[in-house]
PDB file of C-alpha atoms in Angstrom:
ATOM      1  CA  UNK A   4     -31.718 -10.174 -23.687  1.00  0.00           C
ATOM      2  CA  UNK A   5     -29.322 -11.181 -20.995  1.00  0.00           C
ATOM      3  CA  UNK A   6     -28.715  -8.380 -18.468  1.00  0.00           C
ATOM      4  CA  UNK A   7     -24.585  -7.703 -17.510  1.00  0.00           C
ATOM      5  CA  UNK A   8     -23.837  -5.901 -15.232  1.00  0.00           C
ATOM      6  CA  UNK A   9     -20.905  -3.234 -14.309  1.00  0.00           C
ATOM      7  CA  UNK A  10     -19.615  -1.978 -10.957  1.00  0.00           C
ATOM      8  CA  UNK A  11     -17.250   1.341 -10.999  1.00  0.00           C
ATOM      9  CA  UNK A  12     -14.959   1.843  -9.092  1.00  0.00           C
ATOM     10  CA  UNK A  13     -14.876   5.691  -9.154  1.00  0.00           C
ATOM     11  CA  UNK A  14     -14.835   8.862  -6.202  1.00  0.00           C
ATOM     12  CA  UNK A  15     -17.074  10.714  -8.050  1.00  0.00           C
ATOM     13  CA  UNK A  16     -20.758  10.827  -7.034  1.00  0.00           C
ATOM     14  CA  UNK A  17     -21.880  12.771  -9.712  1.00  0.00           C
ATOM     15  CA  UNK A  18     -19.591  10.781 -12.423  1.00  0.00           C
ATOM     16  CA  UNK A  19     -21.466   7.824 -10.900  1.00  0.00           C
ATOM     17  CA  UNK A  20     -24.918   9.367 -11.154  1.00  0.00           C
ATOM     18  CA  UNK A  21     -24.609   9.606 -14.681  1.00  0.00           C
ATOM     19  CA  UNK A  22     -22.406   6.455 -15.424  1.00  0.00           C
ATOM     20  CA  UNK A  23     -26.315   4.944 -12.858  1.00  0.00           C
ATOM     21  CA  UNK A  24     -28.446   7.459 -15.329  1.00  0.00           C
ATOM     22  CA  UNK A  25     -27.130   6.577 -19.031  1.00  0.00           C
ATOM     23  CA  UNK A  26     -27.019   2.340 -18.104  1.00  0.00           C
ATOM     24  CA  UNK A  27     -30.672   2.728 -17.234  1.00  0.00           C
ATOM     25  CA  UNK A  28     -31.748   3.121 -20.671  1.00  0.00           C
ATOM     26  CA  UNK A  29     -29.737   0.216 -22.055  1.00  0.00           C
ATOM     27  CA  UNK A  30     -31.596  -3.337 -21.966  1.00  0.00           C
ATOM     28  CA  UNK A  31     -28.503  -6.024 -22.150  1.00  0.00           C
ATOM     29  CA  UNK A  32     -26.699  -3.730 -18.702  1.00  0.00           C
ATOM     30  CA  UNK A  33     -27.288  -2.415 -15.475  1.00  0.00           C
ATOM     31  CA  UNK A  34     -25.040  -0.490 -12.707  1.00  0.00           C
ATOM     32  CA  UNK A  35     -25.286  -2.762  -9.556  1.00  0.00           C
ATOM     33  CA  UNK A  36     -22.952  -0.612  -7.344  1.00  0.00           C
ATOM     34  CA  UNK A  37     -19.802   1.404  -6.942  1.00  0.00           C
ATOM     35  CA  UNK A  38     -17.373   2.355  -4.158  1.00  0.00           C
ATOM     36  CA  UNK A  39     -14.434   4.931  -4.005  1.00  0.00           C
ATOM     37  CA  UNK A  40     -11.688   3.241  -3.785  1.00  0.00           C
ATOM     38  CA  UNK A  41      -9.791   0.367  -5.027  1.00  0.00           C
ATOM     39  CA  UNK A  42     -10.089  -1.603  -1.175  1.00  0.00           C
ATOM     40  CA  UNK A  43     -13.384  -0.668  -1.406  1.00  0.00           C
ATOM     41  CA  UNK A  44     -13.969  -1.995  -4.271  1.00  0.00           C
ATOM     42  CA  UNK A  45     -12.292  -5.567  -3.895  1.00  0.00           C
ATOM     43  CA  UNK A  46     -15.009  -6.190  -0.922  1.00  0.00           C
ATOM     44  CA  UNK A  47     -18.638  -5.176  -3.547  1.00  0.00           C
ATOM     45  CA  UNK A  48     -17.270  -7.338  -5.831  1.00  0.00           C
ATOM     46  CA  UNK A  49     -16.396  -9.889  -4.016  1.00  0.00           C
ATOM     47  CA  UNK A  50     -20.350  -9.938  -2.856  1.00  0.00           C
ATOM     48  CA  UNK A  51     -21.668  -8.139  -6.232  1.00  0.00           C
ATOM     49  CA  UNK A  52     -19.892 -10.627  -8.161  1.00  0.00           C
ATOM     50  CA  UNK A  53     -19.644  -7.886 -11.567  1.00  0.00           C
ATOM     51  CA  UNK A  54     -19.503  -8.994 -15.221  1.00  0.00           C
ATOM     52  CA  UNK A  55     -17.508  -5.708 -15.960  1.00  0.00           C
ATOM     53  CA  UNK A  56     -15.456  -3.086 -13.125  1.00  0.00           C
ATOM     54  CA  UNK A  57     -15.264   0.324 -14.614  1.00  0.00           C
ATOM     55  CA  UNK A  58     -11.865   0.998 -12.667  1.00  0.00           C
ATOM     56  CA  UNK A  59     -11.034   5.217 -12.626  1.00  0.00           C
ATOM     57  CA  UNK A  60      -7.471   6.222 -12.404  1.00  0.00           C
ATOM     58  CA  UNK A  61      -7.128   8.901  -9.743  1.00  0.00           C
ATOM     59  CA  UNK A  62      -6.122   6.280  -7.272  1.00  0.00           C
ATOM     60  CA  UNK A  63      -2.198   6.632  -9.190  1.00  0.00           C
ATOM     61  CA  UNK A  64      -1.044   3.564 -12.266  1.00  0.00           C
ATOM     62  CA  UNK A  65       0.514   2.109  -8.994  1.00  0.00           C
ATOM     63  CA  UNK A  66      -2.572   1.541  -6.769  1.00  0.00           C
ATOM     64  CA  UNK A  67      -5.212   0.666 -10.154  1.00  0.00           C
ATOM     65  CA  UNK A  68      -2.136  -1.760 -11.418  1.00  0.00           C
ATOM     66  CA  UNK A  69      -2.215  -4.122  -7.952  1.00  0.00           C
ATOM     67  CA  UNK A  70      -6.239  -3.675  -7.824  1.00  0.00           C
ATOM     68  CA  UNK A  71      -6.542  -5.241 -11.621  1.00  0.00           C
ATOM     69  CA  UNK A  72      -3.528  -8.230 -10.781  1.00  0.00           C
ATOM     70  CA  UNK A  73      -6.279  -8.544  -7.046  1.00  0.00           C
ATOM     71  CA  UNK A  74      -9.566  -8.709  -9.351  1.00  0.00           C
ATOM     72  CA  UNK A  75      -7.558 -11.442 -11.066  1.00  0.00           C
ATOM     73  CA  UNK A  76      -6.670 -13.235  -8.613  1.00  0.00           C
ATOM     74  CA  UNK A  77     -10.176 -13.044  -6.161  1.00  0.00           C
ATOM     75  CA  UNK A  78     -12.356 -12.580  -9.303  1.00  0.00           C
ATOM     76  CA  UNK A  79     -11.407 -14.026 -12.546  1.00  0.00           C
ATOM     77  CA  UNK A  80     -15.058 -13.362 -14.134  1.00  0.00           C
ATOM     78  CA  UNK A  81     -15.152  -9.925 -13.297  1.00  0.00           C
ATOM     79  CA  UNK A  82     -13.397  -7.681 -16.881  1.00  0.00           C
ATOM     80  CA  UNK A  83     -11.620  -5.068 -15.707  1.00  0.00           C
ATOM     81  CA  UNK A  84     -12.367  -1.507 -17.622  1.00  0.00           C
ATOM     82  CA  UNK A  85      -9.936   1.247 -16.922  1.00  0.00           C
ATOM     83  CA  UNK A  86     -12.152   4.773 -17.088  1.00  0.00           C
ATOM     84  CA  UNK A  87      -9.432   7.629 -17.754  1.00  0.00           C
ATOM     85  CA  UNK A  88      -9.119  10.940 -18.670  1.00  0.00           C
ATOM     86  CA  UNK A  89      -5.364  10.169 -20.353  1.00  0.00           C
ATOM     87  CA  UNK A  90      -3.424   6.914 -20.138  1.00  0.00           C
ATOM     88  CA  UNK A  91      -0.011   6.285 -21.859  1.00  0.00           C
ATOM     89  CA  UNK A  92       1.091   3.912 -24.287  1.00  0.00           C
ATOM     90  CA  UNK A  93       3.062   1.809 -22.381  1.00  0.00           C
ATOM     91  CA  UNK A  94       0.794   2.552 -19.159  1.00  0.00           C
ATOM     92  CA  UNK A  95      -2.218   0.744 -21.841  1.00  0.00           C
ATOM     93  CA  UNK A  96       0.074  -1.933 -22.453  1.00  0.00           C
ATOM     94  CA  UNK A  97       1.091  -3.019 -19.073  1.00  0.00           C
ATOM     95  CA  UNK A  98      -1.975  -2.585 -17.737  1.00  0.00           C
ATOM     96  CA  UNK A  99      -3.195  -5.117 -20.473  1.00  0.00           C
ATOM     97  CA  UNK A 100      -0.323  -7.195 -19.908  1.00  0.00           C
ATOM     98  CA  UNK A 101      -2.399  -8.161 -16.186  1.00  0.00           C
ATOM     99  CA  UNK A 102      -5.578  -8.294 -17.496  1.00  0.00           C
ATOM    100  CA  UNK A 103      -7.597  -5.728 -18.513  1.00  0.00           C
ATOM    101  CA  UNK A 104     -10.045  -5.902 -21.133  1.00  0.00           C
ATOM    102  CA  UNK A 105     -10.815  -1.997 -22.088  1.00  0.00           C
ATOM    103  CA  UNK A 106      -9.854   1.303 -22.043  1.00  0.00           C
ATOM    104  CA  UNK A 107     -11.965   3.587 -22.631  1.00  0.00           C
ATOM    105  CA  UNK A 108     -11.348   7.515 -21.631  1.00  0.00           C
ATOM    106  CA  UNK A 109     -13.974   9.896 -20.188  1.00  0.00           C
ATOM    107  CA  UNK A 110     -14.041  12.558 -22.886  1.00  0.00           C
ATOM    108  CA  UNK A 111     -15.200   9.892 -25.408  1.00  0.00           C
ATOM    109  CA  UNK A 112     -19.108  10.125 -26.249  1.00  0.00           C
ATOM    110  CA  UNK A 113     -21.311   7.624 -23.667  1.00  0.00           C
ATOM    111  CA  UNK A 114     -22.090   5.904 -27.258  1.00  0.00           C
ATOM    112  CA  UNK A 115     -18.101   4.915 -27.063  1.00  0.00           C
ATOM    113  CA  UNK A 116     -18.652   4.004 -23.015  1.00  0.00           C
ATOM    114  CA  UNK A 117     -21.374   1.842 -23.604  1.00  0.00           C
ATOM    115  CA  UNK A 118     -19.526   0.185 -27.559  1.00  0.00           C
ATOM    116  CA  UNK A 119     -16.489  -0.523 -24.587  1.00  0.00           C
ATOM    117  CA  UNK A 120     -19.021  -2.082 -22.458  1.00  0.00           C
ATOM    118  CA  UNK A 121     -20.482  -4.523 -24.550  1.00  0.00           C
ATOM    119  CA  UNK A 122     -17.564  -4.347 -27.119  1.00  0.00           C
ATOM    120  CA  UNK A 123     -15.712  -6.106 -23.484  1.00  0.00           C
ATOM    121  CA  UNK A 124     -18.323  -7.920 -22.880  1.00  0.00           C
ATOM    122  CA  UNK A 125     -18.058 -10.404 -26.253  1.00  0.00           C
ATOM    123  CA  UNK A 126     -15.083 -11.503 -25.002  1.00  0.00           C
ATOM    124  CA  UNK A 127     -13.025  -8.618 -27.360  1.00  0.00           C
ATOM    125  CA  UNK A 128      -9.966  -6.472 -25.945  1.00  0.00           C
ATOM    126  CA  UNK A 129     -11.159  -3.378 -26.259  1.00  0.00           C
ATOM    127  CA  UNK A 130      -8.581   0.591 -26.905  1.00  0.00           C
ATOM    128  CA  UNK A 131      -9.930   3.571 -28.328  1.00  0.00           C
ATOM    129  CA  UNK A 132      -7.799   4.515 -31.143  1.00  0.00           C
ATOM    130  CA  UNK A 133      -7.357   8.478 -31.342  1.00  0.00           C
ATOM    131  CA  UNK A 134      -7.699  11.066 -33.806  1.00  0.00           C
ATOM    132  CA  UNK A 135      -4.253  10.531 -35.375  1.00  0.00           C
ATOM    133  CA  UNK A 136      -4.082   7.015 -35.089  1.00  0.00           C
ATOM    134  CA  UNK A 137      -6.796   6.962 -37.808  1.00  0.00           C
ATOM    135  CA  UNK A 138      -5.117   9.414 -40.029  1.00  0.00           C
ATOM    136  CA  UNK A 139      -2.317   6.971 -40.108  1.00  0.00           C
ATOM    137  CA  UNK A 140      -4.426   4.039 -40.719  1.00  0.00           C
ATOM    138  CA  UNK A 141      -5.902   6.195 -43.821  1.00  0.00           C
ATOM    139  CA  UNK A 142      -3.272   7.173 -45.270  1.00  0.00           C
ATOM    140  CA  UNK A 143      -1.382   3.708 -45.060  1.00  0.00           C
ATOM    141  CA  UNK A 144      -4.499   1.577 -46.176  1.00  0.00           C
ATOM    142  CA  UNK A 145      -3.196  -0.886 -48.040  1.00  0.00           C
ATOM    143  CA  UNK A 146      -5.545  -4.157 -49.743  1.00  0.00           C
ATOM    144  CA  UNK A 147      -5.896  -6.485 -46.751  1.00  0.00           C
ATOM    145  CA  UNK A 148      -3.293  -9.031 -45.909  1.00  0.00           C
ATOM    146  CA  UNK A 149      -4.409 -12.687 -47.437  1.00  0.00           C
ATOM    147  CA  UNK A 150      -3.930 -14.384 -44.689  1.00  0.00           C
ATOM    148  CA  UNK A 151      -3.575 -18.286 -44.155  1.00  0.00           C
ATOM    149  CA  UNK A 152      -6.780 -19.849 -41.864  1.00  0.00           C
ATOM    150  CA  UNK A 153      -3.997 -21.352 -39.001  1.00  0.00           C
ATOM    151  CA  UNK A 154      -3.457 -16.838 -39.267  1.00  0.00           C
ATOM    152  CA  UNK A 155      -6.372 -15.745 -38.577  1.00  0.00           C
ATOM    153  CA  UNK A 156      -7.605 -18.077 -36.367  1.00  0.00           C
ATOM    154  CA  UNK A 157      -4.435 -16.942 -33.861  1.00  0.00           C
ATOM    155  CA  UNK A 158      -5.373 -13.339 -34.548  1.00  0.00           C
ATOM    156  CA  UNK A 159      -8.643 -14.409 -33.274  1.00  0.00           C
ATOM    157  CA  UNK A 160      -7.381 -15.178 -30.076  1.00  0.00           C
ATOM    158  CA  UNK A 161      -4.338 -12.769 -29.845  1.00  0.00           C
ATOM    159  CA  UNK A 162      -7.960 -10.329 -29.282  1.00  0.00           C
ATOM    160  CA  UNK A 163      -9.295 -12.602 -26.540  1.00  0.00           C
ATOM    161  CA  UNK A 164      -5.826 -12.053 -24.540  1.00  0.00           C
ATOM    162  CA  UNK A 165      -4.538 -15.273 -24.736  1.00  0.00           C
ATOM    163  CA  UNK A 166      -1.044 -16.170 -24.540  1.00  0.00           C
ATOM    164  CA  UNK A 167       0.875 -18.381 -26.086  1.00  0.00           C
ATOM    165  CA  UNK A 168       0.850 -21.822 -24.394  1.00  0.00           C
ATOM    166  CA  UNK A 169      -2.882 -21.005 -24.295  1.00  0.00           C
ATOM    167  CA  UNK A 170      -3.603 -20.396 -28.006  1.00  0.00           C
ATOM    168  CA  UNK A 171      -1.639 -23.651 -28.226  1.00  0.00           C
ATOM    169  CA  UNK A 172      -3.552 -26.114 -26.232  1.00  0.00           C
ATOM    170  CA  UNK A 173      -6.565 -23.899 -28.067  1.00  0.00           C
ATOM    171  CA  UNK A 174      -5.213 -25.188 -31.724  1.00  0.00           C
ATOM    172  CA  UNK A 175      -3.162 -28.344 -30.865  1.00  0.00           C
ATOM    173  CA  UNK A 176      -0.243 -26.875 -31.492  1.00  0.00           C
ATOM    174  CA  UNK A 177       2.855 -26.003 -29.747  1.00  0.00           C
ATOM    175  CA  UNK A 178       3.348 -22.595 -28.212  1.00  0.00           C
ATOM    176  CA  UNK A 179       6.370 -22.943 -31.112  1.00  0.00           C
ATOM    177  CA  UNK A 180       4.759 -23.211 -33.749  1.00  0.00           C
ATOM    178  CA  UNK A 181       2.541 -20.308 -32.937  1.00  0.00           C
ATOM    179  CA  UNK A 182       5.171 -17.578 -32.196  1.00  0.00           C
ATOM    180  CA  UNK A 183       6.435 -19.267 -36.452  1.00  0.00           C
ATOM    181  CA  UNK A 184       2.330 -17.784 -36.690  1.00  0.00           C
ATOM    182  CA  UNK A 185       2.746 -14.124 -34.873  1.00  0.00           C
ATOM    183  CA  UNK A 186       5.389 -13.817 -37.035  1.00  0.00           C
ATOM    184  CA  UNK A 187       4.491 -14.433 -39.639  1.00  0.00           C
ATOM    185  CA  UNK A 188       0.868 -11.968 -39.145  1.00  0.00           C
ATOM    186  CA  UNK A 189       3.786  -9.623 -37.925  1.00  0.00           C
ATOM    187  CA  UNK A 190       5.408  -8.831 -41.640  1.00  0.00           C
ATOM    188  CA  UNK A 191       2.172  -9.523 -43.802  1.00  0.00           C
ATOM    189  CA  UNK A 192      -0.501  -6.604 -41.773  1.00  0.00           C
ATOM    190  CA  UNK A 193       2.238  -4.838 -40.710  1.00  0.00           C
ATOM    191  CA  UNK A 194       1.613  -4.283 -36.622  1.00  0.00           C
ATOM    192  CA  UNK A 195       4.297  -3.510 -34.444  1.00  0.00           C
ATOM    193  CA  UNK A 196       3.921  -6.258 -31.913  1.00  0.00           C
ATOM    194  CA  UNK A 197       1.181  -8.440 -29.650  1.00  0.00           C
ATOM    195  CA  UNK A 198      -0.244  -5.128 -28.590  1.00  0.00           C
ATOM    196  CA  UNK A 199      -0.854  -3.747 -31.456  1.00  0.00           C
ATOM    197  CA  UNK A 200      -2.482  -7.225 -33.008  1.00  0.00           C
ATOM    198  CA  UNK A 201      -4.842  -7.347 -29.964  1.00  0.00           C
ATOM    199  CA  UNK A 202      -6.284  -4.621 -31.117  1.00  0.00           C
ATOM    200  CA  UNK A 203      -6.738  -4.346 -34.424  1.00  0.00           C
ATOM    201  CA  UNK A 204      -8.031  -8.278 -34.531  1.00  0.00           C
ATOM    202  CA  UNK A 205     -11.259  -7.023 -35.827  1.00  0.00           C
ATOM    203  CA  UNK A 206     -10.631  -4.425 -38.422  1.00  0.00           C
ATOM    204  CA  UNK A 207      -7.592  -6.994 -39.910  1.00  0.00           C
ATOM    205  CA  UNK A 208     -10.518  -9.793 -39.920  1.00  0.00           C
ATOM    206  CA  UNK A 209     -13.950  -8.617 -40.341  1.00  0.00           C
ATOM    207  CA  UNK A 210     -17.414 -10.206 -40.263  1.00  0.00           C
ATOM    208  CA  UNK A 211     -15.783 -13.232 -40.048  1.00  0.00           C
ATOM    209  CA  UNK A 212     -13.970 -11.970 -36.486  1.00  0.00           C
ATOM    210  CA  UNK A 213     -17.142 -12.680 -34.826  1.00  0.00           C
ATOM    211  CA  UNK A 214     -18.261 -15.949 -36.107  1.00  0.00           C
ATOM    212  CA  UNK A 215     -14.927 -18.357 -37.125  1.00  0.00           C
ATOM    213  CA  UNK A 216     -14.518 -21.169 -34.775  1.00  0.00           C
ATOM    214  CA  UNK A 217     -10.707 -22.701 -34.910  1.00  0.00           C
ATOM    215  CA  UNK A 218     -10.058 -25.568 -36.378  1.00  0.00           C
ATOM    216  CA  UNK A 219      -7.875 -27.903 -34.053  1.00  0.00           C
ATOM    217  CA  UNK A 220      -5.521 -30.262 -36.742  1.00  0.00           C
ATOM    218  CA  UNK A 221      -2.747 -32.596 -34.870  1.00  0.00           C
ATOM    219  CA  UNK A 222      -0.034 -31.114 -32.533  1.00  0.00           C
ATOM    220  CA  UNK A 223       3.010 -30.168 -34.804  1.00  0.00           C
ATOM    221  CA  UNK A 224       6.663 -29.646 -33.525  1.00  0.00           C
ATOM    222  CA  UNK A 225       8.676 -25.650 -33.766  1.00  0.00           C
ATOM    223  CA  UNK A 226      11.460 -24.369 -31.908  1.00  0.00           C
ATOM    224  CA  UNK A 227      10.423 -21.523 -30.075  1.00  0.00           C
ATOM    225  CA  UNK A 228       9.035 -20.554 -27.142  1.00  0.00           C
ATOM    226  CA  UNK A 229       5.965 -17.751 -25.969  1.00  0.00           C
ATOM    227  CA  UNK A 230       6.316 -14.036 -26.470  1.00  0.00           C
TER     228      UNK A 230
END
């Protein structure tokens, strides 16, 4: 089993010690270091090249978002994960737009943190649902929407954080065609937007989410641009 490395940007030594002890018992995860602030963390990340960077929100949203941008530019192989006490939906969306791959609260059980880390390492966007979200989805549950194979391909790639142009290149179709498919997906599934689709990709596709590989037909022209 391959071992993935985790670095933490976290100012509290007791939290770092707890994280290290948790990961000591995981065959697939290893803590390789920590730093108290984003500037200090960046120097270590360049040297250590971790697979995941856990980021505490205490430096403030502006500093955290700048750190995420710096990570994307200088250490693109490191997947940023926000490790927060609380974060508003709009702030979560901004972070995901900048390249965050996961958001998990510190108040959740250790098993949730590990689920988040492993989900991100599998290439997914991982954002936990609140209890209200679970209740709402249970009450609103309906038979699964009838999605076409191409729509399923697009959901899978959106969940990987890809933009319309990137999806078009992957599937050999135009960004406009991707946009049309997304409109149909939103109508069929009832998801609100691209963020909601990325978060719920696994739920919509079920077991095939991890296994299917998208086909690449010939290019198709359609009006419209990136969403």
